[in-house]
CSV table of C-alpha atoms in Angstrom, one decimal:
chain,number,residue,atom,x,y,z
A,1,MET,CA,116.0,41.1,142.0
A,2,LYS,CA,118.7,41.5,140.3
A,3,ARG,CA,117.3,41.8,137.0
A,4,ARG,CA,114.5,44.4,138.6
A,5,LEU,CA,117.3,46.6,139.2
A,6,ASN,CA,118.8,46.5,135.8
A,7,VAL,CA,115.1,47.5,134.6
A,8,SER,CA,114.6,50.1,137.1
A,9,LEU,CA,118.3,51.3,135.6
A,10,VAL,CA,117.5,51.4,132.2
A,11,ILE,CA,114.3,53.4,133.0
A,12,VAL,CA,116.3,55.8,134.8
A,13,LEU,CA,118.8,56.4,132.4
A,14,ALA,CA,116.2,57.0,129.4
A,15,ILE,CA,114.3,59.5,131.1
A,16,PRO,CA,116.9,62.1,130.5
A,17,VAL,CA,117.3,61.3,126.9
A,18,VAL,CA,113.2,61.2,126.5
A,19,LEU,CA,113.3,64.7,128.0
A,20,ALA,CA,115.9,65.9,125.9
A,21,SER,CA,114.0,64.6,122.6
A,22,CYS,CA,110.6,66.0,123.6
A,23,LEU,CA,112.9,69.3,124.5
A,24,LEU,CA,114.4,69.0,121.1
A,25,TYR,CA,111.3,68.6,119.7
A,26,SER,CA,109.7,71.2,121.4
A,27,GLY,CA,112.3,74.0,120.2
A,28,ARG,CA,112.0,73.1,116.5
A,29,GLU,CA,108.2,73.0,116.7
A,30,LYS,CA,108.8,76.1,118.3
A,31,SER,CA,111.1,77.6,115.6
A,32,ASN,CA,108.8,76.2,112.8
A,33,ARG,CA,105.8,78.2,114.2
A,34,GLU,CA,108.3,80.9,114.6
A,35,HIS,CA,109.7,80.9,111.2
A,36,ALA,CA,105.9,80.6,109.9
A,37,ALA,CA,104.9,83.2,111.9
A,38,PHE,CA,108.2,85.7,110.6
A,39,SER,CA,107.3,84.2,106.7
A,40,THR,CA,103.7,85.1,106.8
A,41,ALA,CA,103.9,88.3,109.3
A,42,ALA,CA,101.4,91.2,108.7
A,43,MET,CA,102.3,94.6,108.2
A,44,ILE,CA,101.2,98.0,107.6
A,45,ILE,CA,101.9,99.8,104.9
A,46,THR,CA,100.5,103.2,102.8
A,47,ASP,CA,99.3,102.4,99.6
A,48,SER,CA,98.7,105.1,96.9
A,49,LYS,CA,95.5,105.8,98.0
A,50,GLY,CA,96.5,107.2,101.2
A,51,LYS,CA,95.1,104.4,103.1
A,52,GLN,CA,97.0,101.9,105.9
A,53,VAL,CA,96.3,98.6,105.1
A,54,THR,CA,97.5,95.5,107.0
A,55,VAL,CA,98.8,92.9,104.7
A,56,PRO,CA,100.0,89.5,105.0
A,57,SER,CA,103.8,89.6,104.3
A,58,PRO,CA,104.4,87.9,101.7
A,59,PRO,CA,101.1,87.2,100.7
A,60,GLN,CA,100.5,83.8,99.1
A,61,ARG,CA,97.5,84.5,97.3
A,62,ILE,CA,97.0,87.8,95.0
A,63,ALA,CA,94.5,88.8,93.0
A,64,GLY,CA,96.2,91.2,90.3
A,65,LEU,CA,93.4,93.6,89.1
A,66,GLY,CA,95.4,96.5,88.3
A,67,GLY,CA,95.3,95.9,84.4
A,68,ALA,CA,98.3,94.8,82.7
A,69,TYR,CA,100.5,97.1,85.3
A,70,GLY,CA,99.7,95.2,88.0
A,71,LEU,CA,100.5,91.8,87.1
A,72,GLU,CA,103.4,92.8,85.1
A,73,THR,CA,104.7,94.5,88.3
A,74,LEU,CA,103.7,91.2,89.9
A,75,LEU,CA,105.0,89.0,87.5
A,76,ALA,CA,108.7,91.1,87.3
A,77,PHE,CA,108.5,90.0,91.2
A,78,GLY,CA,108.9,86.8,90.0
A,79,LEU,CA,105.5,85.3,91.2
A,80,LYS,CA,103.7,83.2,89.6
A,81,SER,CA,101.7,80.4,91.9
A,82,GLU,CA,100.6,83.4,94.3
A,83,ILE,CA,98.8,84.9,91.5
A,84,VAL,CA,95.2,83.7,91.4
A,85,ALA,CA,93.0,86.0,89.8
A,86,MET,CA,93.8,89.0,87.2
A,87,ALA,CA,91.7,91.6,85.6
A,88,ASP,CA,90.1,90.9,81.7
A,89,TYR,CA,92.2,93.3,79.5
A,90,ALA,CA,95.3,91.6,81.3
A,91,LYS,CA,94.0,87.9,80.7
A,92,MET,CA,93.9,88.7,76.8
A,93,ARG,CA,97.8,89.6,76.7
A,94,GLU,CA,99.4,86.4,75.0
A,95,ASP,CA,103.0,87.1,76.9
A,96,PHE,CA,101.3,86.6,80.0
A,97,LYS,CA,99.6,83.6,79.4
A,98,LEU,CA,103.1,81.8,79.4
A,99,PHE,CA,103.3,82.4,83.0
A,100,VAL,CA,100.0,82.4,84.5
A,101,PRO,CA,97.9,80.3,81.5
A,102,ASP,CA,94.8,79.1,83.6
A,103,VAL,CA,94.5,82.1,86.1
A,104,PRO,CA,90.8,83.5,85.5
A,105,ASP,CA,89.9,87.1,85.2
A,106,VAL,CA,87.2,88.5,87.5
A,107,GLY,CA,86.4,91.4,85.3
A,108,ARG,CA,87.2,95.0,84.3
A,109,SER,CA,89.5,96.7,86.7
A,110,SER,CA,87.2,99.4,87.2
A,111,ARG,CA,84.7,97.1,87.9
A,112,PRO,CA,85.7,93.7,89.1
A,113,ASN,CA,83.3,90.9,90.4
A,114,ILE,CA,83.5,91.0,94.0
A,115,GLU,CA,81.9,87.4,94.3
A,116,GLN,CA,84.5,86.0,91.7
A,117,ILE,CA,87.2,87.2,93.6
A,118,LEU,CA,86.0,85.5,97.2
A,119,SER,CA,85.6,82.3,94.9
A,120,VAL,CA,89.2,82.7,94.6
A,121,ASN,CA,90.1,82.9,98.4
A,122,PRO,CA,92.9,85.5,98.2
A,123,ASP,CA,94.6,87.1,100.9
A,124,MET,CA,95.4,90.2,99.1
A,125,VAL,CA,93.8,92.2,96.3
A,126,LEU,CA,96.5,94.5,94.2
A,127,ALA,CA,94.2,97.2,92.3
A,128,TYR,CA,94.1,100.5,90.7
A,129,ALA,CA,94.8,103.5,92.5
A,130,LEU,CA,93.2,105.4,89.8
A,131,TYR,CA,89.5,104.0,90.8
A,132,SER,CA,87.7,103.9,94.1
A,133,TYR,CA,86.0,100.7,95.0
A,134,PRO,CA,84.0,101.4,98.1
A,135,GLU,CA,81.7,98.5,97.8
A,136,MET,CA,84.4,96.0,97.2
A,137,GLU,CA,86.7,97.2,100.0
A,138,GLN,CA,83.7,96.8,102.5
A,139,VAL,CA,83.3,93.3,101.2
A,140,LEU,CA,87.0,92.6,101.4
A,141,ALA,CA,87.5,93.8,104.9
A,142,ALA,CA,84.3,91.7,106.2
A,143,HIS,CA,86.8,88.9,104.9
A,144,ASN,CA,90.1,90.2,106.3
A,145,ILE,CA,91.1,90.6,102.5
A,146,ALA,CA,93.7,93.5,102.0
A,147,LEU,CA,93.2,95.7,99.1
A,148,VAL,CA,96.1,97.6,98.2
A,149,GLN,CA,96.0,99.9,95.3
A,150,MET,CA,98.9,101.1,93.2
A,151,ASP,CA,98.7,102.2,89.6
A,152,PHE,CA,102.9,101.8,88.3
A,153,PHE,CA,102.3,103.9,85.4
A,154,VAL,CA,102.7,107.2,87.2
A,155,PRO,CA,105.9,108.2,86.9
A,156,ASP,CA,106.6,110.0,90.4
A,157,LYS,CA,105.0,107.3,92.4
A,158,TYR,CA,106.7,104.6,90.7
A,159,GLU,CA,109.9,104.1,93.2
A,160,ARG,CA,107.6,104.0,95.9
A,161,GLU,CA,105.1,101.7,94.8
A,162,VAL,CA,107.6,99.4,93.6
A,163,ARG,CA,109.8,99.8,96.9
A,164,THR,CA,106.4,99.4,99.0
A,165,LEU,CA,105.5,96.4,96.9
A,166,GLY,CA,109.3,95.0,97.2
A,167,LYS,CA,108.6,94.9,101.2
A,168,ILE,CA,105.3,93.4,101.2
A,169,LEU,CA,106.7,90.4,98.9
A,170,GLN,CA,109.8,90.3,101.1
A,171,ARG,CA,111.5,91.4,97.5
A,172,GLU,CA,113.3,94.2,98.3
A,173,ASN,CA,116.4,93.5,96.1
A,174,ARG,CA,114.0,93.1,93.0
A,175,ALA,CA,112.6,96.0,93.7
A,176,GLU,CA,116.0,98.0,93.6
A,177,GLU,CA,116.8,96.3,90.4
A,178,LEU,CA,113.6,97.8,88.5
A,179,ILE,CA,113.9,101.2,89.9
A,180,ALA,CA,117.6,101.0,88.7
A,181,PHE,CA,116.8,100.2,85.6
A,182,GLU,CA,114.5,102.7,85.1
A,183,LYS,CA,116.5,105.1,86.2
A,184,GLU,CA,119.5,104.1,84.2
A,185,HIS,CA,117.9,104.7,80.8
A,186,LEU,CA,115.5,107.5,81.6
A,187,LEU,CA,118.3,109.4,82.7
A,188,TYR,CA,120.1,108.7,79.7
A,189,ILE,CA,117.5,109.9,77.6
A,190,ALA,CA,117.2,113.0,80.1
A,191,ASP,CA,120.5,114.2,80.4
A,192,ARG,CA,121.0,114.9,76.7
A,193,VAL,CA,117.2,116.5,75.9
A,194,ASN,CA,117.9,118.7,79.1
A,195,THR,CA,119.9,120.6,77.0
A,196,LEU,CA,117.1,121.5,73.9
A,197,LYS,CA,116.3,124.8,73.5
A,198,PRO,CA,112.5,125.7,72.9
A,199,ALA,CA,113.2,126.3,69.6
A,200,GLU,CA,115.1,123.3,68.9
A,201,LYS,CA,112.1,121.2,70.3
A,202,VAL,CA,110.1,118.8,68.1
A,203,ARG,CA,106.1,119.8,68.0
A,204,VAL,CA,104.1,116.3,68.4
A,205,TYR,CA,100.6,115.3,67.9
A,206,LEU,CA,100.3,112.5,70.0
A,207,GLU,CA,97.1,110.4,68.9
A,208,SER,CA,95.2,108.0,71.8
A,209,TYR,CA,93.7,104.7,71.0
A,210,GLN,CA,90.4,106.6,69.3
A,211,THR,CA,91.0,108.0,65.8
A,212,TYR,CA,91.3,111.9,66.4
A,213,GLN,CA,91.4,111.3,70.2
A,214,ALA,CA,94.5,113.7,71.4
A,215,GLU,CA,96.5,112.9,74.5
A,216,SER,CA,96.6,115.8,77.1
A,217,PRO,CA,98.3,117.0,80.2
A,218,ARG,CA,95.5,115.4,82.1
A,219,ASP,CA,96.3,112.2,80.8
A,220,PRO,CA,99.9,110.4,82.2
A,221,ALA,CA,100.0,109.6,78.4
A,222,HIS,CA,101.3,112.7,78.0
A,223,ASP,CA,104.2,113.2,80.1
A,224,PRO,CA,106.3,110.9,78.2
A,225,VAL,CA,106.4,113.8,75.8
A,226,LEU,CA,107.7,116.1,77.7
A,227,GLU,CA,110.4,113.6,79.3
A,228,CYS,CA,111.8,112.6,75.9
A,229,GLY,CA,112.4,116.6,74.8
A,230,GLY,CA,108.8,116.7,72.4
A,231,ILE,CA,105.7,120.0,72.5
A,232,ASN,CA,102.7,118.5,72.8
A,233,ILE,CA,100.7,120.4,70.3
A,234,PHE,CA,97.4,119.8,72.5
A,235,ALA,CA,99.1,120.9,75.7
A,236,ASP,CA,96.4,123.7,76.1
A,237,ALA,CA,93.2,120.9,76.2
A,238,SER,CA,91.2,121.6,78.7
A,239,VAL,CA,89.9,117.7,78.9
A,240,LYS,CA,91.8,114.3,79.1
A,241,ASN,CA,91.5,112.9,75.6
A,242,PRO,CA,90.0,115.4,73.8
A,243,LEU,CA,88.9,115.0,70.7
A,244,VAL,CA,90.0,116.7,67.7
A,245,SER,CA,89.8,117.7,63.6
A,246,ALA,CA,92.1,117.3,61.3
A,247,GLU,CA,92.0,120.7,60.4
A,248,ALA,CA,93.2,121.3,64.2
A,249,VAL,CA,96.3,118.8,63.9
A,250,VAL,CA,97.3,120.6,59.9
A,251,THR,CA,96.7,124.3,61.6
A,252,ARG,CA,99.0,123.1,64.7
A,253,ASN,CA,101.3,121.3,61.9
A,254,PRO,CA,103.4,118.7,64.2
A,255,ASP,CA,106.8,117.5,63.4
A,256,VAL,CA,106.1,113.8,64.4
A,257,ILE,CA,103.0,111.8,64.7
A,258,ILE,CA,103.1,109.3,67.7
A,259,LYS,CA,99.7,107.1,67.3
A,260,ASN,CA,99.1,105.0,70.8
A,261,ILE,CA,97.7,101.3,70.0
A,262,THR,CA,96.7,98.5,71.9
A,263,SER,CA,96.6,94.6,70.5
A,264,GLN,CA,92.7,95.2,71.2
A,265,TYR,CA,92.6,98.1,68.7
A,266,CYS,CA,95.4,97.0,66.4
A,267,PRO,CA,96.7,93.3,66.0
A,268,SER,CA,100.6,93.8,68.2
A,269,GLY,CA,102.8,92.7,70.8
A,270,TYR,CA,103.9,89.4,71.4
A,271,GLY,CA,103.5,86.3,69.1
A,272,VAL,CA,102.4,88.8,66.1
A,273,THR,CA,104.8,88.5,63.7
A,274,ASP,CA,103.3,90.1,60.8
A,275,PRO,CA,103.7,94.1,60.8
A,276,ALA,CA,101.0,95.0,58.0
A,277,ALA,CA,98.2,96.1,60.5
A,278,LEU,CA,100.7,98.3,61.9
A,279,ALA,CA,101.7,99.7,58.2
A,280,ALA,CA,98.1,99.9,57.5
A,281,LEU,CA,97.4,102.1,60.3
A,282,ARG,CA,100.3,104.5,59.4
A,283,ALA,CA,99.0,104.6,56.0
A,284,GLU,CA,95.2,105.6,57.0
A,285,ILE,CA,97.2,108.4,59.1
A,286,MET,CA,98.9,109.7,56.3
A,287,ASN,CA,96.4,109.7,53.8
A,288,ARG,CA,94.1,111.7,56.2
A,289,PRO,CA,92.2,114.9,54.2
A,290,GLY,CA,95.0,117.7,54.1
A,291,TRP,CA,97.3,116.0,55.8
A,292,GLN,CA,99.7,115.5,53.6
A,293,GLN,CA,101.1,119.3,54.5
A,294,ILE,CA,101.6,118.5,57.5
A,295,ASN,CA,105.4,118.1,58.4
A,296,ALA,CA,105.7,115.1,60.3
A,297,VAL,CA,103.4,113.6,57.0
A,298,LYS,CA,106.2,115.1,54.9
A,299,ASN,CA,109.1,113.9,56.1
A,300,GLY,CA,107.7,110.4,57.1
A,301,ARG,CA,107.5,110.7,61.3
A,302,VAL,CA,104.6,108.9,61.4
A,303,TYR,CA,105.1,105.9,64.5
A,304,ILE,CA,103.2,103.4,65.6
A,305,ILE,CA,103.7,102.4,68.8
A,306,SER,CA,102.0,99.6,71.2
A,307,THR,CA,101.5,100.8,74.8
A,308,ASP,CA,102.8,97.4,76.0
A,309,THR,CA,106.1,98.9,75.5
A,310,ARG,CA,105.1,101.7,78.3
A,311,SER,CA,103.3,98.9,81.3
A,312,ILE,CA,105.6,99.3,84.4
A,313,HIS,CA,108.8,100.1,82.3
A,314,PRO,CA,108.1,103.5,80.5
A,315,SER,CA,112.0,103.8,79.9
A,316,ILE,CA,111.3,101.3,77.1
A,317,TYR,CA,108.5,103.5,75.5
A,318,ASN,CA,110.4,106.6,76.0
A,319,SER,CA,114.0,105.1,74.4
A,320,TYR,CA,112.1,104.7,71.1
A,321,LEU,CA,110.1,108.1,71.4
A,322,ALA,CA,113.7,110.0,72.0
A,323,LYS,CA,114.9,107.8,68.9
A,324,TRP,CA,112.1,108.9,67.1
A,325,PHE,CA,112.1,112.9,68.1
A,326,TYR,CA,116.0,113.3,68.1
A,327,PRO,CA,117.7,110.4,65.7
A,328,GLU,CA,121.0,112.7,65.9
A,329,MET,CA,121.2,113.0,69.7
A,330,PHE,CA,121.0,109.1,70.2
A,331,PRO,CA,122.8,107.4,67.2
A,332,ASP,CA,123.6,104.6,69.3
A,333,MET,CA,120.6,103.8,71.3
A,334,LYS,CA,118.5,100.7,70.0
A,335,PRO,CA,115.3,100.5,71.8
A,336,ALA,CA,114.4,97.1,71.0
A,337,ASP,CA,117.6,95.8,72.7
A,338,ASN,CA,116.5,97.8,75.6
A,339,TYR,CA,112.8,96.1,75.6
A,340,ARG,CA,115.0,92.9,75.2
A,341,ALA,CA,117.3,93.7,78.0
A,342,TRP,CA,114.1,94.1,80.2
A,343,LEU,CA,112.1,91.4,79.4
A,344,ARG,CA,115.4,88.9,80.0
A,345,GLN,CA,116.4,90.7,83.4
A,346,PHE,CA,112.9,90.6,84.7
A,347,MET,CA,110.7,88.1,83.2
A,348,GLY,CA,113.0,85.5,81.5
A,349,MET,CA,112.4,85.9,78.2
A,350,ASP,CA,113.1,86.8,74.7
A,351,LEU,CA,111.2,89.9,72.9
A,352,GLN,CA,109.1,88.5,70.5
A,353,GLY,CA,106.7,90.1,68.6
A,354,VAL,CA,105.7,93.4,66.5
A,355,TYR,CA,105.4,96.3,69.1
A,356,VAL,CA,106.4,99.5,66.7
A,357,TYR,CA,106.2,100.6,63.1
A,358,PRO,CA,107.7,101.6,61.2
A,359,ASP,CA,111.1,99.7,63.5
A,360,SER,CA,113.8,102.3,64.9
C-alpha cells in the first residue's frame, strides 16, 4: 500500500514537470515557426517597371538575369549560395567565376530560356527593366515565382533600386553603403566640373563597341560625358547608336576620344595582364584616315575603357573620364584607387586586370 502511494506521488509530482516541458517545447517550436515566418515573409514592392510584386523576403533562390549589372549587384550585397542562375554574358565575366563558378546560365538577358529558369527552382527572378517579358512573366506567375525588374545602371533610378533590393534581401545597411560610396565620388567630380563655362568644356567623341558607332543622348552611356563636364559631339543624333562616318568625326573635331569596350570585343578586364590588345585598338583609332588632324589624336587624348568599370558603380567610370577630361582639375584623384577601394569594400577582392589604356 505504501509502495502504491509512493508511485502515485511520483506520478502526481511528475505531471507538472512534463506539462512544463511540453509547454516549453511548444513555445520554442512556436518561436522557431515565427522566426522562420519572419525571415522568409513576403513583402510587396514596386519595381522599376512600376509593377507591384509580392516577393519572399529574403529570397532563398535567385535567378539573376540582369546581365552583369544584376549579378554584380547581388554579389555586392554579399550573396553567393542564393544565386542559382545567371545570364550568358555574366557567365563570361572571369571575376564572377570567383564567387559563383558552377551557377548555370539560362540564356540572354533579353531572351532567357524559361524552361532552364524553372529547372533551377528559383523563388525570385531579377531581370532588366529595360526589357519586357510577357511570356516569362505569365509562366513565372503560374509557378508562384516573383519577377522583379531593375536595371542598376540608370542614374536616376539607382538609389531607389538599390534601396528596394536591400529591403527585399533584408540588407538595408549594405544598400546605404553602396549608395554612399557612389554619392561621395560622384559629388567630388560634380563639385568641380559644375564650375566650368560652356567654352571651357572639352568636346568628346564617345564610340560604342562597334567601329564608328557613336553614343547619343538616347543611350545611358551618353550621361557620364555630361556628368564629367564634357560635350558629346553627337548629342544631336536622333537614334540611340548612330553609325557615323570618319569624315563626320573629323569635321566635329573632338578634344577627347573615348572608346568603350567589353571583353567580348577586346581582351580586357579581370585576369588580363597584357594591355597589348587595348594598345593596338588605340593605335587603330589614331591611324584612321584623316584623323591625324583631330585635336584628340594630335594631343594623344585617345582612351580605351572597359565598361566593366561602369557597371553598378558609375563613379569608377566617371573618375577615369573626369581625370582624362580635366587632369588639371583632378591632380590628386587616382581612379584605379577608387576602383580598388570599391572592390575591397563590396567584393572582398583586389583590383586585378586591364581595364583602361593608357592608364591614368
